[in-house]
PDB file of N, CA and C in Angstrom:
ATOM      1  N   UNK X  26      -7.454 -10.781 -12.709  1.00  0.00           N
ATOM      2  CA  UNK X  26      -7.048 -11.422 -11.462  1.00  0.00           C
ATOM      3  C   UNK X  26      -5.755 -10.787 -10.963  1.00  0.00           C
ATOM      4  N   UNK X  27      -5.727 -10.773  -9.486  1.00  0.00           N
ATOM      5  CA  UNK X  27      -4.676  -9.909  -8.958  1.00  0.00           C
ATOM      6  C   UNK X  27      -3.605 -11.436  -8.467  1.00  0.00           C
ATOM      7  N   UNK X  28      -2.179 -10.874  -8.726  1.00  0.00           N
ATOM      8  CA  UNK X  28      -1.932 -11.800  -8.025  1.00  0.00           C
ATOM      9  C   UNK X  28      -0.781 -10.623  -6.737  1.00  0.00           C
ATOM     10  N   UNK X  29       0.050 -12.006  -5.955  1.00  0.00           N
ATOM     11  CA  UNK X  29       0.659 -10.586  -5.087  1.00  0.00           C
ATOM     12  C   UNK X  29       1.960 -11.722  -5.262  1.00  0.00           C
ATOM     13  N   UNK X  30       2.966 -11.394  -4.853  1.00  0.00           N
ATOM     14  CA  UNK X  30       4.761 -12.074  -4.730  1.00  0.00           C
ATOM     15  C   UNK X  30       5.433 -11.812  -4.199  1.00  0.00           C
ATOM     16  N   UNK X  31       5.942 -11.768  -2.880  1.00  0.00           N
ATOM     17  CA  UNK X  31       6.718 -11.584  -2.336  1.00  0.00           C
ATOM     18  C   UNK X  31       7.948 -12.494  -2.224  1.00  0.00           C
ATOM     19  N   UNK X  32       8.858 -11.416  -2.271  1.00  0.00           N
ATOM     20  CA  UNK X  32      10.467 -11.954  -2.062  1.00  0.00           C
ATOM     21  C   UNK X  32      11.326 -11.403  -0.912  1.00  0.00           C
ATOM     22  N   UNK X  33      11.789 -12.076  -0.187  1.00  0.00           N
ATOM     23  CA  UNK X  33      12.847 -11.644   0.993  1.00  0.00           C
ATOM     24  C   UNK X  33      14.139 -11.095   0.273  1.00  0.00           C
ATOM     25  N   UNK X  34      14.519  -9.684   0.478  1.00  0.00           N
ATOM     26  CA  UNK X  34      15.880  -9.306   0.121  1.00  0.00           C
ATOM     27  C   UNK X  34      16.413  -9.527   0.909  1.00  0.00           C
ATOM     28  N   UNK X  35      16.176  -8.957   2.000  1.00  0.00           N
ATOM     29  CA  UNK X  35      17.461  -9.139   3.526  1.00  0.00           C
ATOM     30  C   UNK X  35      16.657  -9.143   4.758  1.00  0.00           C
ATOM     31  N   UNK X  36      16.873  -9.366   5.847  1.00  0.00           N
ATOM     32  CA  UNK X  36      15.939 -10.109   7.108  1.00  0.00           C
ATOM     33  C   UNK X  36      15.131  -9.373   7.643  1.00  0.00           C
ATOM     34  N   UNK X  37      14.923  -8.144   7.137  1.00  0.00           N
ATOM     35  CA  UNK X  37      14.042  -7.358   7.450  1.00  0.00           C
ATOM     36  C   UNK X  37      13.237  -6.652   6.021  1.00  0.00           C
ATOM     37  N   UNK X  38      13.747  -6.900   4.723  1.00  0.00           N
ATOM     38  CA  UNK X  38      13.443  -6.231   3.420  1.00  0.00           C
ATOM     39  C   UNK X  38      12.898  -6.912   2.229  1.00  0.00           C
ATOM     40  N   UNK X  39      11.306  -6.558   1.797  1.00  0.00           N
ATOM     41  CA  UNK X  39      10.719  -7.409   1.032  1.00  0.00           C
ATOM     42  C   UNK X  39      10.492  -6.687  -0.255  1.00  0.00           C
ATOM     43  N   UNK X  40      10.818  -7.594  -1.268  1.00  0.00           N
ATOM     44  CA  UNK X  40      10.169  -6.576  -2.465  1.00  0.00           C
ATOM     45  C   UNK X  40       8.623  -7.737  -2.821  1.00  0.00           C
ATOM     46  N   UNK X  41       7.943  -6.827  -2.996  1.00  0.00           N
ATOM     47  CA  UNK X  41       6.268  -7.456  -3.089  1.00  0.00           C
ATOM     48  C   UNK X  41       6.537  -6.804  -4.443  1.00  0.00           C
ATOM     49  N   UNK X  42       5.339  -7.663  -5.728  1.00  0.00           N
ATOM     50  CA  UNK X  42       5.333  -7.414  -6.836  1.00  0.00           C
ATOM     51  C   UNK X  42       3.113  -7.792  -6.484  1.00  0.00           C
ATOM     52  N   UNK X  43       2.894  -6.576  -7.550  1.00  0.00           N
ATOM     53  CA  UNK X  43       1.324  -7.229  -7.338  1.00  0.00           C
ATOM     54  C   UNK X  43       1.227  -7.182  -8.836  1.00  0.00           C
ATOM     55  N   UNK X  44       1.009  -8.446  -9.496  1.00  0.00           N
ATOM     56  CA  UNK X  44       0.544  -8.423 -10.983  1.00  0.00           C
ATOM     57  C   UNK X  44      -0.991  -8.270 -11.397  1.00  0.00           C
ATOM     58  N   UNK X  45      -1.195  -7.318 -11.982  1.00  0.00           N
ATOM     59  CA  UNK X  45      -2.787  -6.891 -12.145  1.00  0.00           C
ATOM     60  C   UNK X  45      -2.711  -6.380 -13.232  1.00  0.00           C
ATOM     61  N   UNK X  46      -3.951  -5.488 -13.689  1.00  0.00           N
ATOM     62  CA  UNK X  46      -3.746  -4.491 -15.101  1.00  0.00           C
ATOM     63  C   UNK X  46      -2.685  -3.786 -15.549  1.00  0.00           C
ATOM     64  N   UNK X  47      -1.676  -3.194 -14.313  1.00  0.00           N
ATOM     65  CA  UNK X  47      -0.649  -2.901 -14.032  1.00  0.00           C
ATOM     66  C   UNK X  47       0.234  -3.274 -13.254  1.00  0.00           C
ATOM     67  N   UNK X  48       1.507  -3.849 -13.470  1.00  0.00           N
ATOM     68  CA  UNK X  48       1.891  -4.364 -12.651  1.00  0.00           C
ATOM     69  C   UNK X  48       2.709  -3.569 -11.544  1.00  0.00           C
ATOM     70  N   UNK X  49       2.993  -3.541 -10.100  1.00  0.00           N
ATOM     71  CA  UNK X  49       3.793  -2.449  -9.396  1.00  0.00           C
ATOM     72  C   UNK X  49       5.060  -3.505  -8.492  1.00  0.00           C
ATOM     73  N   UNK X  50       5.588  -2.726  -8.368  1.00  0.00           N
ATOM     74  CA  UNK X  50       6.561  -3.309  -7.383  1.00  0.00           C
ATOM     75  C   UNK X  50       6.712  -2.246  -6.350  1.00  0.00           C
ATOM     76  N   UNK X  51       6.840  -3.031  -4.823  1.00  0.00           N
ATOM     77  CA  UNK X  51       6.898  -2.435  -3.568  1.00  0.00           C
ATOM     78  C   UNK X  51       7.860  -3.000  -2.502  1.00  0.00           C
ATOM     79  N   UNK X  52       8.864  -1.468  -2.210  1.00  0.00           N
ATOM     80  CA  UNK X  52       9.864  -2.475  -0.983  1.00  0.00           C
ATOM     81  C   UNK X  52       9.312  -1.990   0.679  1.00  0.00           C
ATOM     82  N   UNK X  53       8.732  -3.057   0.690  1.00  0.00           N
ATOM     83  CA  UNK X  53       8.678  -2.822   2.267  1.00  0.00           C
ATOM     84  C   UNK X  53       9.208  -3.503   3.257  1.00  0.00           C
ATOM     85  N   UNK X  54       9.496  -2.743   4.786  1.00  0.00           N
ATOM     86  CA  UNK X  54      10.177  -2.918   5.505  1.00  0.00           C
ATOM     87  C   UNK X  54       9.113  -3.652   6.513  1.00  0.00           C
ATOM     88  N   UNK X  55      10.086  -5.156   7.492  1.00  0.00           N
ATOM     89  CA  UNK X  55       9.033  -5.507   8.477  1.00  0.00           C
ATOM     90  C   UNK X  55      10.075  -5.646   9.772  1.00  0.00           C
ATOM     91  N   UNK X  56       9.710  -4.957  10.489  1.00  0.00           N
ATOM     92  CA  UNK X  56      10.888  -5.413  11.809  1.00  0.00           C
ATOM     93  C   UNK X  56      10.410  -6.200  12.522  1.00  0.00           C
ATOM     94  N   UNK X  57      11.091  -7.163  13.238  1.00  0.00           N
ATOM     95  CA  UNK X  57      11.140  -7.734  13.663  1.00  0.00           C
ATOM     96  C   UNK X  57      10.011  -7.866  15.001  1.00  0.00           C
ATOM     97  N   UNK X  58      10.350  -6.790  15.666  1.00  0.00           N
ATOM     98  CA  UNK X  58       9.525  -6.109  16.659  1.00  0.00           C
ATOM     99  C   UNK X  58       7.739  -6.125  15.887  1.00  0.00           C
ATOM    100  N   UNK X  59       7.868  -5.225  14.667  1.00  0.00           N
ATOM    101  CA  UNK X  59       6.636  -5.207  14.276  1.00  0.00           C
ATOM    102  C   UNK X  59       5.876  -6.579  13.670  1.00  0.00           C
ATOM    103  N   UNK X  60       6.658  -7.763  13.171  1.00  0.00           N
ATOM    104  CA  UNK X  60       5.856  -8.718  12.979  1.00  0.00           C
ATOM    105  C   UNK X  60       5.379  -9.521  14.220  1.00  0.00           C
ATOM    106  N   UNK X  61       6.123  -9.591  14.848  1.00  0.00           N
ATOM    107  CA  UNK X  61       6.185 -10.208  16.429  1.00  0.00           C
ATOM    108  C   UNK X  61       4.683  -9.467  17.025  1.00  0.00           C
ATOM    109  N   UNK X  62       4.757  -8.147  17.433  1.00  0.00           N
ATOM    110  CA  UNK X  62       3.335  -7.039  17.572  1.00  0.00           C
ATOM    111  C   UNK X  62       2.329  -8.007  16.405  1.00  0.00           C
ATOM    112  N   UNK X  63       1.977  -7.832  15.563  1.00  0.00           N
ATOM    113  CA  UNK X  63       1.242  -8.100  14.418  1.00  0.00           C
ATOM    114  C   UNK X  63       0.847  -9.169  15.040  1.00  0.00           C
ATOM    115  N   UNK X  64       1.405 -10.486  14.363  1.00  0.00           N
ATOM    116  CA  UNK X  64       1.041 -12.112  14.592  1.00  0.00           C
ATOM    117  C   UNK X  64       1.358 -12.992  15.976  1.00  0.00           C
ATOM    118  N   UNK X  65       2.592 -12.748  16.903  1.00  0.00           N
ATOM    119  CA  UNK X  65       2.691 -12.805  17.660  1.00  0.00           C
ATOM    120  C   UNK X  65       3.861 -14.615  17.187  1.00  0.00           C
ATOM    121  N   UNK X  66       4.339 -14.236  15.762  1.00  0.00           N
ATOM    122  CA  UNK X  66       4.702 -15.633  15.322  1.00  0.00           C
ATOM    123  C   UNK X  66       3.777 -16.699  14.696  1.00  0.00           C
ATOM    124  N   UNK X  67       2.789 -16.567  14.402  1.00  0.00           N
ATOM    125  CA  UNK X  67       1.689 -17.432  13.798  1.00  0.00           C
ATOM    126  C   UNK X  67       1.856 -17.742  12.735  1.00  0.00           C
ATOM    127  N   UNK X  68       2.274 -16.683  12.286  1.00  0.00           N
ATOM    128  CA  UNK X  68       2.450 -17.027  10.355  1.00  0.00           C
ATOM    129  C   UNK X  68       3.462 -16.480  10.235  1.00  0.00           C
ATOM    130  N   UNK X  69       4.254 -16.736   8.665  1.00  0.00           N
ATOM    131  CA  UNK X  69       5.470 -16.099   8.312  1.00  0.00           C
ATOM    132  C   UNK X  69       5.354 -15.087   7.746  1.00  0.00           C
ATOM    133  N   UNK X  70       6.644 -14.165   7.776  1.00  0.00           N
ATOM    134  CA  UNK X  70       6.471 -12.816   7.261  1.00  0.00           C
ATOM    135  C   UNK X  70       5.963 -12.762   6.256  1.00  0.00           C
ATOM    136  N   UNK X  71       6.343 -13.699   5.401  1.00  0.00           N
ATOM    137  CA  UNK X  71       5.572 -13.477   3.885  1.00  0.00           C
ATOM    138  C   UNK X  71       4.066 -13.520   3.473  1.00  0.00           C
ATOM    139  N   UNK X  72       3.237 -14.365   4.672  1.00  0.00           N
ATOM    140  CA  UNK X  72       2.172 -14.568   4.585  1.00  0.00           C
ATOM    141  C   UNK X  72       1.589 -12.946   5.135  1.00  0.00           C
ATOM    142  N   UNK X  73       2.336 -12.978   6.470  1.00  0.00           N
ATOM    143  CA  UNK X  73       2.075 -11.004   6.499  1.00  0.00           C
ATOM    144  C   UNK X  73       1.792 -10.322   5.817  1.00  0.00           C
ATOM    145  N   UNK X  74       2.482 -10.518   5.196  1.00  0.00           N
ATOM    146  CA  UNK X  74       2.996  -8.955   3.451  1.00  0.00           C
ATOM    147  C   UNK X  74       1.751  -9.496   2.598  1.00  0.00           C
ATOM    148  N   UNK X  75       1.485 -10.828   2.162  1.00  0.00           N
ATOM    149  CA  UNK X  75       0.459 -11.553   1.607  1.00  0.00           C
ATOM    150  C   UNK X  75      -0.984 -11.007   2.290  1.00  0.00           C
ATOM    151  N   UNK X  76      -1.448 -11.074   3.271  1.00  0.00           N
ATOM    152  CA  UNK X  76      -2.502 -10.117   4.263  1.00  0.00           C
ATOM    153  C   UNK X  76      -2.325  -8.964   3.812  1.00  0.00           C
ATOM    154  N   UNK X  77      -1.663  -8.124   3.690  1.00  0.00           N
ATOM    155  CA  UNK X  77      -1.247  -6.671   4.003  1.00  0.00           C
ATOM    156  C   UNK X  77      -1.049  -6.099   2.778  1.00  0.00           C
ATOM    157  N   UNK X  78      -1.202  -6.976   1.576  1.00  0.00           N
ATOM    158  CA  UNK X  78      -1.421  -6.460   0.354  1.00  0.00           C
ATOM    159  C   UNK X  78      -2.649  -6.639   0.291  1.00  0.00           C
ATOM    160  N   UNK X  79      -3.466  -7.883   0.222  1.00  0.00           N
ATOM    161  CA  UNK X  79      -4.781  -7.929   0.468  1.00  0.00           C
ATOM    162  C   UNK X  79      -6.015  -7.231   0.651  1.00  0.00           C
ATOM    163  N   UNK X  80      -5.487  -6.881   2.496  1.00  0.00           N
ATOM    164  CA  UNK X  80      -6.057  -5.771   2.599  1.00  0.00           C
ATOM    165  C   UNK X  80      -6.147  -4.557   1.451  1.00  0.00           C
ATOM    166  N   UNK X  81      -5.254  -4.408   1.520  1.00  0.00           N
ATOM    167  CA  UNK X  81      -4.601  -2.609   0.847  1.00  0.00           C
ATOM    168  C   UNK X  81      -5.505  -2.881  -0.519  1.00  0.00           C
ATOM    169  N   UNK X  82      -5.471  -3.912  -0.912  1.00  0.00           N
ATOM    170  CA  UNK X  82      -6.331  -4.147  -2.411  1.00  0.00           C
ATOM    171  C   UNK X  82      -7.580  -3.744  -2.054  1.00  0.00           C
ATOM    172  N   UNK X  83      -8.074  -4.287  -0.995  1.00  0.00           N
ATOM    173  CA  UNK X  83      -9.506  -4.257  -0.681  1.00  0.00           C
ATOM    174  C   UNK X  83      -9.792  -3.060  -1.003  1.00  0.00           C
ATOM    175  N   UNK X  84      -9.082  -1.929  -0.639  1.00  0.00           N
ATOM    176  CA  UNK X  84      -8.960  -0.613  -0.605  1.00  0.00           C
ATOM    177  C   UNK X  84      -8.918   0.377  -1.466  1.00  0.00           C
ATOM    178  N   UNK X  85      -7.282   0.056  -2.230  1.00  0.00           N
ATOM    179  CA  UNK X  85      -7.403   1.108  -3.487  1.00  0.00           C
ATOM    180  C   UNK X  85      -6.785  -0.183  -4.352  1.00  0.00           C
ATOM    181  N   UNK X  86      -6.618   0.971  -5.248  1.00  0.00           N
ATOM    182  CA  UNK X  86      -5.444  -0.374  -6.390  1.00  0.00           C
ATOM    183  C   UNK X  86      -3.840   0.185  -6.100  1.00  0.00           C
ATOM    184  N   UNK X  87      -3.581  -1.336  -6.243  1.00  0.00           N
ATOM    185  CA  UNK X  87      -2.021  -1.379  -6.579  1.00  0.00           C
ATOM    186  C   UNK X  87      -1.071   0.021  -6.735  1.00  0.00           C
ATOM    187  N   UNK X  88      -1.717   0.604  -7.885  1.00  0.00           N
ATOM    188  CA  UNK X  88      -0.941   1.886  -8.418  1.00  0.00           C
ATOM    189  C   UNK X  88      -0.807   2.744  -6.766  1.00  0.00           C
ATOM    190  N   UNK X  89      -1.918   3.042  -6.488  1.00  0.00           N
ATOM    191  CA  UNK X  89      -2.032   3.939  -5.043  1.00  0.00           C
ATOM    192  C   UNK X  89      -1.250   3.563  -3.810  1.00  0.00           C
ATOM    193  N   UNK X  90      -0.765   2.058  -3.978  1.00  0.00           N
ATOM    194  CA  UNK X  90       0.320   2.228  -2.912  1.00  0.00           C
ATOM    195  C   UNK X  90       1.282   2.234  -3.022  1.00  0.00           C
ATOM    196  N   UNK X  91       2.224   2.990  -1.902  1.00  0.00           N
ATOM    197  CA  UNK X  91       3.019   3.249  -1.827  1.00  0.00           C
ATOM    198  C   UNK X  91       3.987   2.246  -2.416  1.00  0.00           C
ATOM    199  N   UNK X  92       5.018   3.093  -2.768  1.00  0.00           N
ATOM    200  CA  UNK X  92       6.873   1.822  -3.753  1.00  0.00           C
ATOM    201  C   UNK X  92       7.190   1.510  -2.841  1.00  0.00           C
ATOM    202  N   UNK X  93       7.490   2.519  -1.306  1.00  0.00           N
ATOM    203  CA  UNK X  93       8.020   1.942  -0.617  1.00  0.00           C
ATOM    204  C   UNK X  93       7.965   2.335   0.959  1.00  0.00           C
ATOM    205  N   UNK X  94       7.482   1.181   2.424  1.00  0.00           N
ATOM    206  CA  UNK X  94       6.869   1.734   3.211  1.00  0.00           C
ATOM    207  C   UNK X  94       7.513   0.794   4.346  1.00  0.00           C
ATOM    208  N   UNK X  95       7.703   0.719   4.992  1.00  0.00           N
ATOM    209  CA  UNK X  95       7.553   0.697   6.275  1.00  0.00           C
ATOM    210  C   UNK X  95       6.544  -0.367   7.063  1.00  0.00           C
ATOM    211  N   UNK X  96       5.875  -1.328   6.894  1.00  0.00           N
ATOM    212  CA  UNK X  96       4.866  -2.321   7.248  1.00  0.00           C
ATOM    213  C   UNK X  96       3.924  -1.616   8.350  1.00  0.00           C
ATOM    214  N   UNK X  97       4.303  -0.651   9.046  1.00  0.00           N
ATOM    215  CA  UNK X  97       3.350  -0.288  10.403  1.00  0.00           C
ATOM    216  C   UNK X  97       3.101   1.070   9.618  1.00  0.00           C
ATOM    217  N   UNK X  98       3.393   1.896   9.060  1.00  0.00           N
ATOM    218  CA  UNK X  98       2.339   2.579   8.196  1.00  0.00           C
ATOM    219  C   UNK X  98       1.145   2.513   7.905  1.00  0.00           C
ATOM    220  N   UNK X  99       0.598   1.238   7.420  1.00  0.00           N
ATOM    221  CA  UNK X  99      -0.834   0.914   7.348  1.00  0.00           C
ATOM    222  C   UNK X  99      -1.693   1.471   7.799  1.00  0.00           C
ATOM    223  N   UNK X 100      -1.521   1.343   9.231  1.00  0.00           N
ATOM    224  CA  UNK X 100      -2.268   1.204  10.514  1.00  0.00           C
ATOM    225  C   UNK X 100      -2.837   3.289  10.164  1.00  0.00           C
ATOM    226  N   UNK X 101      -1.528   3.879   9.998  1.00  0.00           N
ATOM    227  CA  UNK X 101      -1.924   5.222  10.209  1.00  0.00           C
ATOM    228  C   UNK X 101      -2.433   5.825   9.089  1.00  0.00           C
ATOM    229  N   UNK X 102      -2.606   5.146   8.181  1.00  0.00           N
ATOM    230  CA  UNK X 102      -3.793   5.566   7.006  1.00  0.00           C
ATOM    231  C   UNK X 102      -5.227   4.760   6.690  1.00  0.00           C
ATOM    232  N   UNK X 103      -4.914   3.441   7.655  1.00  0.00           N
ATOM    233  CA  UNK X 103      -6.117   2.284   7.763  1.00  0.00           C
ATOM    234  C   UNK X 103      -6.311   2.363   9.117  1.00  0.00           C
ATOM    235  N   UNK X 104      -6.512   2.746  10.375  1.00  0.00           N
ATOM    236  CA  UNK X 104      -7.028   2.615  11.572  1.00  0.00           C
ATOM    237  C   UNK X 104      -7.314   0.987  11.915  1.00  0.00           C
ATOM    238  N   UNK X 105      -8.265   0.346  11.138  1.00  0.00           N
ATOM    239  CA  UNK X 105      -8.594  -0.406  11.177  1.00  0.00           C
ATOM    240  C   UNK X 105      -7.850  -1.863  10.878  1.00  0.00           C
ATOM    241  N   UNK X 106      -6.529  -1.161  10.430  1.00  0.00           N
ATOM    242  CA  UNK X 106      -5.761  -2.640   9.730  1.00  0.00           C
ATOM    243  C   UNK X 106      -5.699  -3.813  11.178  1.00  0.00           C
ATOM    244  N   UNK X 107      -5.406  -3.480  12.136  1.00  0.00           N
ATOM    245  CA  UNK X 107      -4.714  -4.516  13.183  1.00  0.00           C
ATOM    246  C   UNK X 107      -6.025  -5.132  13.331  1.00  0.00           C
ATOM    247  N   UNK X 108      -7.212  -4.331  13.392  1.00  0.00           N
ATOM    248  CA  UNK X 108      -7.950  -5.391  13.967  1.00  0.00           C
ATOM    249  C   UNK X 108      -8.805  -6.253  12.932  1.00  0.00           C
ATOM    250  N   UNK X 109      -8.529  -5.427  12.173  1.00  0.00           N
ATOM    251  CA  UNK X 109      -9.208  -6.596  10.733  1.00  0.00           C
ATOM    252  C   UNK X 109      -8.000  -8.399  10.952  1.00  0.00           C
ATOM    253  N   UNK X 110      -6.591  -7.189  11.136  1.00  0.00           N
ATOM    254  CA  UNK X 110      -5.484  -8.494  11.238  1.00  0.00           C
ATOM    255  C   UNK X 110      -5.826  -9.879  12.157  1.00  0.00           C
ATOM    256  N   UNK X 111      -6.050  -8.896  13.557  1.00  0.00           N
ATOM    257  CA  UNK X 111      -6.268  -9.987  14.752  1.00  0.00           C
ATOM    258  C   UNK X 111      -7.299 -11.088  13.635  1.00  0.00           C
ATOM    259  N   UNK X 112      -8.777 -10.164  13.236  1.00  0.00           N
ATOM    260  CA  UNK X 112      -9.705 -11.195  13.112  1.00  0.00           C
ATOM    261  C   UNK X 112      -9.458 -12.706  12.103  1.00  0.00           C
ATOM    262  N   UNK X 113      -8.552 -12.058  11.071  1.00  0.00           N
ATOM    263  CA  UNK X 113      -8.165 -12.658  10.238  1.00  0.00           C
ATOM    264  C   UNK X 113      -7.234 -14.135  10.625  1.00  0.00           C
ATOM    265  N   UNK X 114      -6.739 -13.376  11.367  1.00  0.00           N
ATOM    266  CA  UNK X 114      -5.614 -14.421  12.234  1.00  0.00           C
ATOM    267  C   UNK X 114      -6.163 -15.920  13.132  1.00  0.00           C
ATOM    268  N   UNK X 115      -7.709 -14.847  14.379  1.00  0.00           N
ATOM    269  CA  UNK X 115      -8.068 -15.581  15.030  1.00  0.00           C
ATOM    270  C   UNK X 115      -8.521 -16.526  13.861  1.00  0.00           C
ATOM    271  N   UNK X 116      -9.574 -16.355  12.755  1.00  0.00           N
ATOM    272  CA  UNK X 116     -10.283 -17.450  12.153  1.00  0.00           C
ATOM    273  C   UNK X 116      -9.488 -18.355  11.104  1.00  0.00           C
ATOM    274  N   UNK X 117      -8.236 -17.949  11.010  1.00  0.00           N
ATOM    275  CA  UNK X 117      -7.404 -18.739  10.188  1.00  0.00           C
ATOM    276  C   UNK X 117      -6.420 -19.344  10.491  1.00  0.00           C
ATOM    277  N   UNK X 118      -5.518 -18.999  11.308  1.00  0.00           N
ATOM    278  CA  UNK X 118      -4.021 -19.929  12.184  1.00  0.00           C
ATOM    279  C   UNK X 118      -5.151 -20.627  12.966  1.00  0.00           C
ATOM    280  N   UNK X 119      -4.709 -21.961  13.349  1.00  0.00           N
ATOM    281  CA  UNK X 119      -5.291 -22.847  14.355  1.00  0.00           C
ATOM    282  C   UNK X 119      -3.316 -22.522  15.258  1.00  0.00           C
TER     283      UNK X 119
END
């Protein structure tokens, strides 16, 4: 079982931990601008990073991502991340 953890360092800086076969730690960055773009305020950043590991699991493992990124990165190695996001969003925030 995967789990994921995120912690706020500073108002823009998260360290995510994903505990699995291996465990990794990841600092990523979310600006302000870019969560705002993303959710539009729906959910909290952490639930973001919580999605956005998710995804990325869906994908590869843990080990394969990046230590440390940037939150809108995704998008330019997943094409598909925002709109998987929107869908996710529409069927889950009321």
């Amino acid at each position: 079982m995967t789990n994921i953890f995120v912690n706020k360092v500073e108002s823009e800086e998260y360290h995510v931990t994903v505990s699995a076969e291996l465990e990794t730690k990841h600092n990523v960055k979310v600006s302000q601008t870019t969560y705002l773009n993303y959710t539009k305020g729906k959910i909290s950043q952490e639930r973001l990073l919580e999605f956005c590991f998710d995804f990325l699991l869906q994908r590869e493992s843990n080990t394969s991502i990046l230590n440390s990124f940037k939150l809108e990165i995704i998008e330019v190695y997943f094409p598909e991340f925002k709109e998987e996001l929107k869908k996710w969003l529409d069927s889950n925030v009321k």
